[in-house]
Tab-separated table of C-alpha atoms in Angstrom:
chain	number	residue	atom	x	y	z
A	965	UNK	CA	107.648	40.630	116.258
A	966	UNK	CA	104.613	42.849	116.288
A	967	UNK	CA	106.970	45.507	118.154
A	968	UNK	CA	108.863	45.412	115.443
A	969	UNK	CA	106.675	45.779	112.732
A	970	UNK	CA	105.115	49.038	114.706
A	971	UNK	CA	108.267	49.776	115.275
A	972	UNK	CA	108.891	49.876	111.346
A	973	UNK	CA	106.206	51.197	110.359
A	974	UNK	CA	106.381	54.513	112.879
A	975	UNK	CA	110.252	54.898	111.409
A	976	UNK	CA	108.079	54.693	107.726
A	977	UNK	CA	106.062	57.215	108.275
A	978	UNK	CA	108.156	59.638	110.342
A	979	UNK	CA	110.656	59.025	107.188
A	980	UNK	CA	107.690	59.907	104.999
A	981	UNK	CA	106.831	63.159	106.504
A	982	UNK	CA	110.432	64.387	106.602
A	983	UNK	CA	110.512	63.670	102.658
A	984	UNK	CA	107.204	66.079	102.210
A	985	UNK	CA	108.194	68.491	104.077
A	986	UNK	CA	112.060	67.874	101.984
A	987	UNK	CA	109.938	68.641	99.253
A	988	UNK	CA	107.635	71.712	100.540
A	989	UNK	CA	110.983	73.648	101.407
A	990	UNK	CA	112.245	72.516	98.219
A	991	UNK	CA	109.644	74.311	96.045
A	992	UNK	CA	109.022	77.107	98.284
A	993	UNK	CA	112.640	77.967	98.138
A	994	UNK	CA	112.715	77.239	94.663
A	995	UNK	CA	109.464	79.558	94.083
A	996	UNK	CA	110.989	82.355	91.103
A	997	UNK	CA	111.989	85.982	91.868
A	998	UNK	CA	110.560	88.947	90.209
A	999	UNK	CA	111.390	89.141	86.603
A	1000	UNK	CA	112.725	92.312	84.985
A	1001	UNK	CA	110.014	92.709	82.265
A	1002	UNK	CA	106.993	90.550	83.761
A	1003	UNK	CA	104.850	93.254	84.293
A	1004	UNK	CA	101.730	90.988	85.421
A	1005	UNK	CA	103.973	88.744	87.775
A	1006	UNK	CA	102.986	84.987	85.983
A	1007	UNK	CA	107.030	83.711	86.528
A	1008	UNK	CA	107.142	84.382	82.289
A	1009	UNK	CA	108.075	87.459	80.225
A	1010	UNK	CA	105.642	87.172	76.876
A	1011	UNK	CA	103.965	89.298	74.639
A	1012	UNK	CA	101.306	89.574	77.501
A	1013	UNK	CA	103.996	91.922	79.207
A	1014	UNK	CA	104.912	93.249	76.205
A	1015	UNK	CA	101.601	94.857	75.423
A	1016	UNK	CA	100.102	95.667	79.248
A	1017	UNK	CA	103.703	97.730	79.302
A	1018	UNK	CA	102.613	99.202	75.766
A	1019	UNK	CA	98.971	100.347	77.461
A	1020	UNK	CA	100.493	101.733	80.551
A	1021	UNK	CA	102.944	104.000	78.715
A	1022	UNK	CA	99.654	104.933	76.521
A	1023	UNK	CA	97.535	105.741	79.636
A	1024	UNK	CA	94.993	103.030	78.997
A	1025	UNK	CA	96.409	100.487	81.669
A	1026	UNK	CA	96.295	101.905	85.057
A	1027	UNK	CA	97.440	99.669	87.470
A	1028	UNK	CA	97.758	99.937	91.524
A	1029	UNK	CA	101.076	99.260	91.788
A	1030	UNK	CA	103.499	100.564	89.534
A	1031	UNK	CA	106.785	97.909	89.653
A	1032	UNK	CA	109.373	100.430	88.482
A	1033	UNK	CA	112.062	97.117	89.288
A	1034	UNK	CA	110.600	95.543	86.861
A	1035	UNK	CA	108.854	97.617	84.406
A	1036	UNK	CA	111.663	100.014	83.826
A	1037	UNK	CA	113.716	97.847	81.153
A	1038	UNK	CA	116.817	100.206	80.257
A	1039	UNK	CA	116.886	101.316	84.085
A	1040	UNK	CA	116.923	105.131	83.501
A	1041	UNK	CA	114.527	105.459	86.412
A	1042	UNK	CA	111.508	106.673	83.799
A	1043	UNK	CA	108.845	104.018	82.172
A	1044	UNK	CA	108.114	105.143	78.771
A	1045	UNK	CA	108.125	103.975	75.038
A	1046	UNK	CA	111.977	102.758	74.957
A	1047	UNK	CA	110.877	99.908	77.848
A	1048	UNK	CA	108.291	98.824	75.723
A	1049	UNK	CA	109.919	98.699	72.838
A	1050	UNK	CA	112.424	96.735	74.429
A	1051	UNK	CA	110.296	94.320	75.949
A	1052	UNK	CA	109.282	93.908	72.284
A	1053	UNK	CA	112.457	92.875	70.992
A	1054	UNK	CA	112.504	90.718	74.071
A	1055	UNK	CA	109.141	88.642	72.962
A	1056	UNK	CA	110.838	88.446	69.469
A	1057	UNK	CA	114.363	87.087	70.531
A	1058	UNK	CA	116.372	89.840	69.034
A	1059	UNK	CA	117.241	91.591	72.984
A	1060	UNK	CA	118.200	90.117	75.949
A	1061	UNK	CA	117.215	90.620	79.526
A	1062	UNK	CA	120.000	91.155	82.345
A	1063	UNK	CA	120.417	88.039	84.192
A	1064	UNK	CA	119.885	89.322	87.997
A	1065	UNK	CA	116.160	88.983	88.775
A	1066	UNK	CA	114.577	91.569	90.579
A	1067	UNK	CA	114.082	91.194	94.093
A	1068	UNK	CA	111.902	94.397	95.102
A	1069	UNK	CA	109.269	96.296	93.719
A	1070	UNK	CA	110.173	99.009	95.219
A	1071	UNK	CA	110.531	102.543	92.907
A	1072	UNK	CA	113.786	104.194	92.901
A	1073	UNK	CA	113.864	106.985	95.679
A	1074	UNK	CA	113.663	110.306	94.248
A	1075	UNK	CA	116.412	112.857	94.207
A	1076	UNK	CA	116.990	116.456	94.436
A	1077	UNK	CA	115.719	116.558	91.142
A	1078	UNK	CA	112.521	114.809	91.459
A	1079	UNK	CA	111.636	116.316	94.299
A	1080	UNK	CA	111.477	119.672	92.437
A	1081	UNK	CA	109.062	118.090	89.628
A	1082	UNK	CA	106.962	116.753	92.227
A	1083	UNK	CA	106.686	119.803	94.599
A	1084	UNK	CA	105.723	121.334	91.023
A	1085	UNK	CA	102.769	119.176	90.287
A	1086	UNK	CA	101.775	119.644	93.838
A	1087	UNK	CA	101.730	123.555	93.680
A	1088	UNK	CA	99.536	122.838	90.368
A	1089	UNK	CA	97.182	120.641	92.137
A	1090	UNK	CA	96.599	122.759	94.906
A	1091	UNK	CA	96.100	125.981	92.489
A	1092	UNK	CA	93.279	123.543	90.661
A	1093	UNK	CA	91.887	122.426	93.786
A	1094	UNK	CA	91.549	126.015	94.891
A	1095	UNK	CA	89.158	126.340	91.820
A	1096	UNK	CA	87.158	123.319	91.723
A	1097	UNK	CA	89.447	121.251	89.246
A	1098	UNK	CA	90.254	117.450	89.260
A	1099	UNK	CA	94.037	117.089	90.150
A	1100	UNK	CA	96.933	115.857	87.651
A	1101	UNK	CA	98.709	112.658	87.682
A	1102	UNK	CA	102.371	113.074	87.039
A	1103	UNK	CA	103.470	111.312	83.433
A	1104	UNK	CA	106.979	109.698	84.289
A	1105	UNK	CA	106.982	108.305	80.836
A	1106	UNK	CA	107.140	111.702	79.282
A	1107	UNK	CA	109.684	113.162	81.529
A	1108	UNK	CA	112.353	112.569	78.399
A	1109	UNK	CA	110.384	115.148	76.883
A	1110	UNK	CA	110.394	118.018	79.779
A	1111	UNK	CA	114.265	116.936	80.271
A	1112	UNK	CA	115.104	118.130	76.378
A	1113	UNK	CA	112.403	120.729	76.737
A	1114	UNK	CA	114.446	122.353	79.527
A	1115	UNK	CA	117.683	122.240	78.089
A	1116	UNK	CA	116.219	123.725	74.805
A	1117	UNK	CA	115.145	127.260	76.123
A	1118	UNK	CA	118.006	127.848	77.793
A	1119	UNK	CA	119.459	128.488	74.425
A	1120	UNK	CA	116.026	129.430	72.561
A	1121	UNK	CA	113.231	130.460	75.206
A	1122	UNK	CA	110.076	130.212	73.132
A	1123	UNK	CA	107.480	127.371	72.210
A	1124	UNK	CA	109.627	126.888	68.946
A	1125	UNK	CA	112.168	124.427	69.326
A	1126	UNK	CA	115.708	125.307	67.964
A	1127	UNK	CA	114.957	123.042	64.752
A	1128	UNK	CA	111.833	125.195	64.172
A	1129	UNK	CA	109.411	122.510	65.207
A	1130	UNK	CA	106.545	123.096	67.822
A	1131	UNK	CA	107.046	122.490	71.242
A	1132	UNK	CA	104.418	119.499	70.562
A	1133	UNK	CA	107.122	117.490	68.523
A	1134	UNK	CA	108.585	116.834	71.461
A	1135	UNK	CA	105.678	114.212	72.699
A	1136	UNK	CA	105.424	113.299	69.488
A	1137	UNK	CA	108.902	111.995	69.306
A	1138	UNK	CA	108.255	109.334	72.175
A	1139	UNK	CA	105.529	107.833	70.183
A	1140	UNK	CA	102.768	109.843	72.293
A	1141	UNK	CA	99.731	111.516	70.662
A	1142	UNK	CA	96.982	114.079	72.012
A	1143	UNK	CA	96.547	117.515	72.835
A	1144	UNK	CA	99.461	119.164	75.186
A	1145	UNK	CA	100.059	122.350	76.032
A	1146	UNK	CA	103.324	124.033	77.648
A	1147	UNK	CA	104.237	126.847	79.767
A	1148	UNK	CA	108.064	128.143	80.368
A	1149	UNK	CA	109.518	130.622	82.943
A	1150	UNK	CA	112.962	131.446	83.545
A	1151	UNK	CA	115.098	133.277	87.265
A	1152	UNK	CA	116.365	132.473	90.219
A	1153	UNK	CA	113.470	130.795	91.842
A	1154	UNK	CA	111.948	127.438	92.950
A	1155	UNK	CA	108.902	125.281	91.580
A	1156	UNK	CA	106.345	126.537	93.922
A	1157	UNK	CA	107.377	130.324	92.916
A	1158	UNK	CA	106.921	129.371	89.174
A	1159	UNK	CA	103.318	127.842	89.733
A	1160	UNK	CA	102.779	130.770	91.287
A	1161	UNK	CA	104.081	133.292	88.901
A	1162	UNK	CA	102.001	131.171	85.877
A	1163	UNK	CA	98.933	131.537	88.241
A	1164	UNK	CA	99.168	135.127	88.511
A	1165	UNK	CA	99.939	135.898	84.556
A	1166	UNK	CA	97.739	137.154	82.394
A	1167	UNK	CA	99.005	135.589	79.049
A	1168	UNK	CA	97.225	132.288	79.401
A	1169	UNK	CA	99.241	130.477	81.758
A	1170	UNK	CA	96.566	130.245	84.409
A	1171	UNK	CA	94.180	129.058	82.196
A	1172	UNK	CA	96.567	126.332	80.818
A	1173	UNK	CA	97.171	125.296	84.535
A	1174	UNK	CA	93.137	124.999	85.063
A	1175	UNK	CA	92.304	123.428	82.135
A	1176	UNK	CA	89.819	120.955	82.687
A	1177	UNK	CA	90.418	118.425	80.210
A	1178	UNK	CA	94.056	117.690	81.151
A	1179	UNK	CA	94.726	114.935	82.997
A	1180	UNK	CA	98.574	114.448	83.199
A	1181	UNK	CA	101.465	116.994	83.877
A	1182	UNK	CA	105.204	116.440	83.545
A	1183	UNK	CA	108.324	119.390	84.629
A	1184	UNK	CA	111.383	119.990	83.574
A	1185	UNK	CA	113.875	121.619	85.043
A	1186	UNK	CA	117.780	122.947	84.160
A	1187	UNK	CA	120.221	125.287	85.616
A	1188	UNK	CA	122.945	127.583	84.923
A	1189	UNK	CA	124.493	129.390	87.323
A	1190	UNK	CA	121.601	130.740	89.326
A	1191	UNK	CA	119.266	130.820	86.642
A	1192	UNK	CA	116.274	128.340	86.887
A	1193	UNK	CA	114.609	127.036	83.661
A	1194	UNK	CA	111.217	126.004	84.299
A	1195	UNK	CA	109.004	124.030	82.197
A	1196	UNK	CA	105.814	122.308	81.979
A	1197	UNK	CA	103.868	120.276	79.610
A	1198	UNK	CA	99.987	119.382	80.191
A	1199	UNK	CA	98.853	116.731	78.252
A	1200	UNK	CA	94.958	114.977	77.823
A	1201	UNK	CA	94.479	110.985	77.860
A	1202	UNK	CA	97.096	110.096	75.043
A	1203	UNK	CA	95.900	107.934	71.543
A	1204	UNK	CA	98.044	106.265	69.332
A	1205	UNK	CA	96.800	106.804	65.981
């Protein structure tokens, strides 16, 4: 009888641990993916997101990992004002999120095309290095701007925009304020040749490319034929007035 009892009891609590570990498998398994639009990975997307997204795009959130699986809303490859503004209407019930969840944070890989941008900030960094200045950061989240900044002087190459505004209204337009500056060169050469050629001119360029209070950089880049159109905009901490 006692046997049996032991016996029962051993099958009770064998039966018992296969239950808990039922259960750990159960909620590890059932732990959530990554979530387009939570940007501080709590398993919710809230107006927490919402406005760390907001700072980030305004330069006054720098984080050490930027999630561009899960910050990048519209999945254009760029975070900037329309992903926050999106993750707005999210918070307020008026958008809705794709239903996939993200399952990497991996960034998009770059191609041909962002290669180019980046080998340009790297030929500007190494010209400020050269002469004691603190490298750029590259500003994905005003790339929109370089992109219709490049396209505009192939038809109009000046600092005047074809509708007569400044060159500055183009930062303006994506909801980003501060000081900026821009240089433009057109031919049949690469980034590294343009950095170059700005570095060696004597209307200002080289100054605009050392100046000390900049911290960000974005390029833009467009084609036709063999023609490359170069340009660059160099922008300070941005405020939101």
């Amino acid at each position: 009888m006692r046997t049996h009892k032991h016996a029962v009891r051993a099958t009770a609590f064998f039966l018992t641990i296969l239950f808990l570990f039922a259960c750990c498998s159960v909620a590890a398994s059932a732990a959530p993916d990554k979530r387009l639009g939570d940007v501080n990975s709590d398993g919710t997307v809230n107006a927490i997101d919402y406005m760390l997204l907001k700072r980030f795009v305004l330069g006054t959130f720098c984080p050490s990992v930027i999630d561009y699986m899960v910050w990048d809303i519209n999945a254009d490859g760029r975070i900037n004002a329309i992903d926050y503004m999106l993750l707005k209407r999210v918070v307020l019930g008026t958008f809705k999120l794709p239903d996939p969840p993200v399952t990497t944070n991996e960034p998009p890989l770059p191609d041909e095309y962002d290669q180019e941008c980046l080998l340009m900030l790297d030929a500007v960094n190494a010209a400020r290095r050269e002469n004691g200045k603190d490298p750029l950061v590259y500003r994905w989240d005003l790339q929109q701007a370089a992109d219709i900044r490049a396209q505009e002087i192939i038809t109009k190459f000046d600092h005047i925009r074809p509708n007569g505004e400044s060159f500055h209204s183009v930062i303006y337009e994506l909801g980003v304020y501060g000081f900026c500056a821009e240089v433009l060169t057109e031919g049949e050469f690469e980034a590294d040749t343009a950095v170059d050629l700005w570095m060696g001119s004597d209307k200002g360029h080289r100054s605009i490319l050392l100046f000390s209070t900049m911290t960000g950089m974005v390029a833009g880049h467009a084609t036709v034929g063999e023609m490359n159109y170069w340009v660059a905009l160099f922008v300070e901490e941005p405020y939101n007035p």
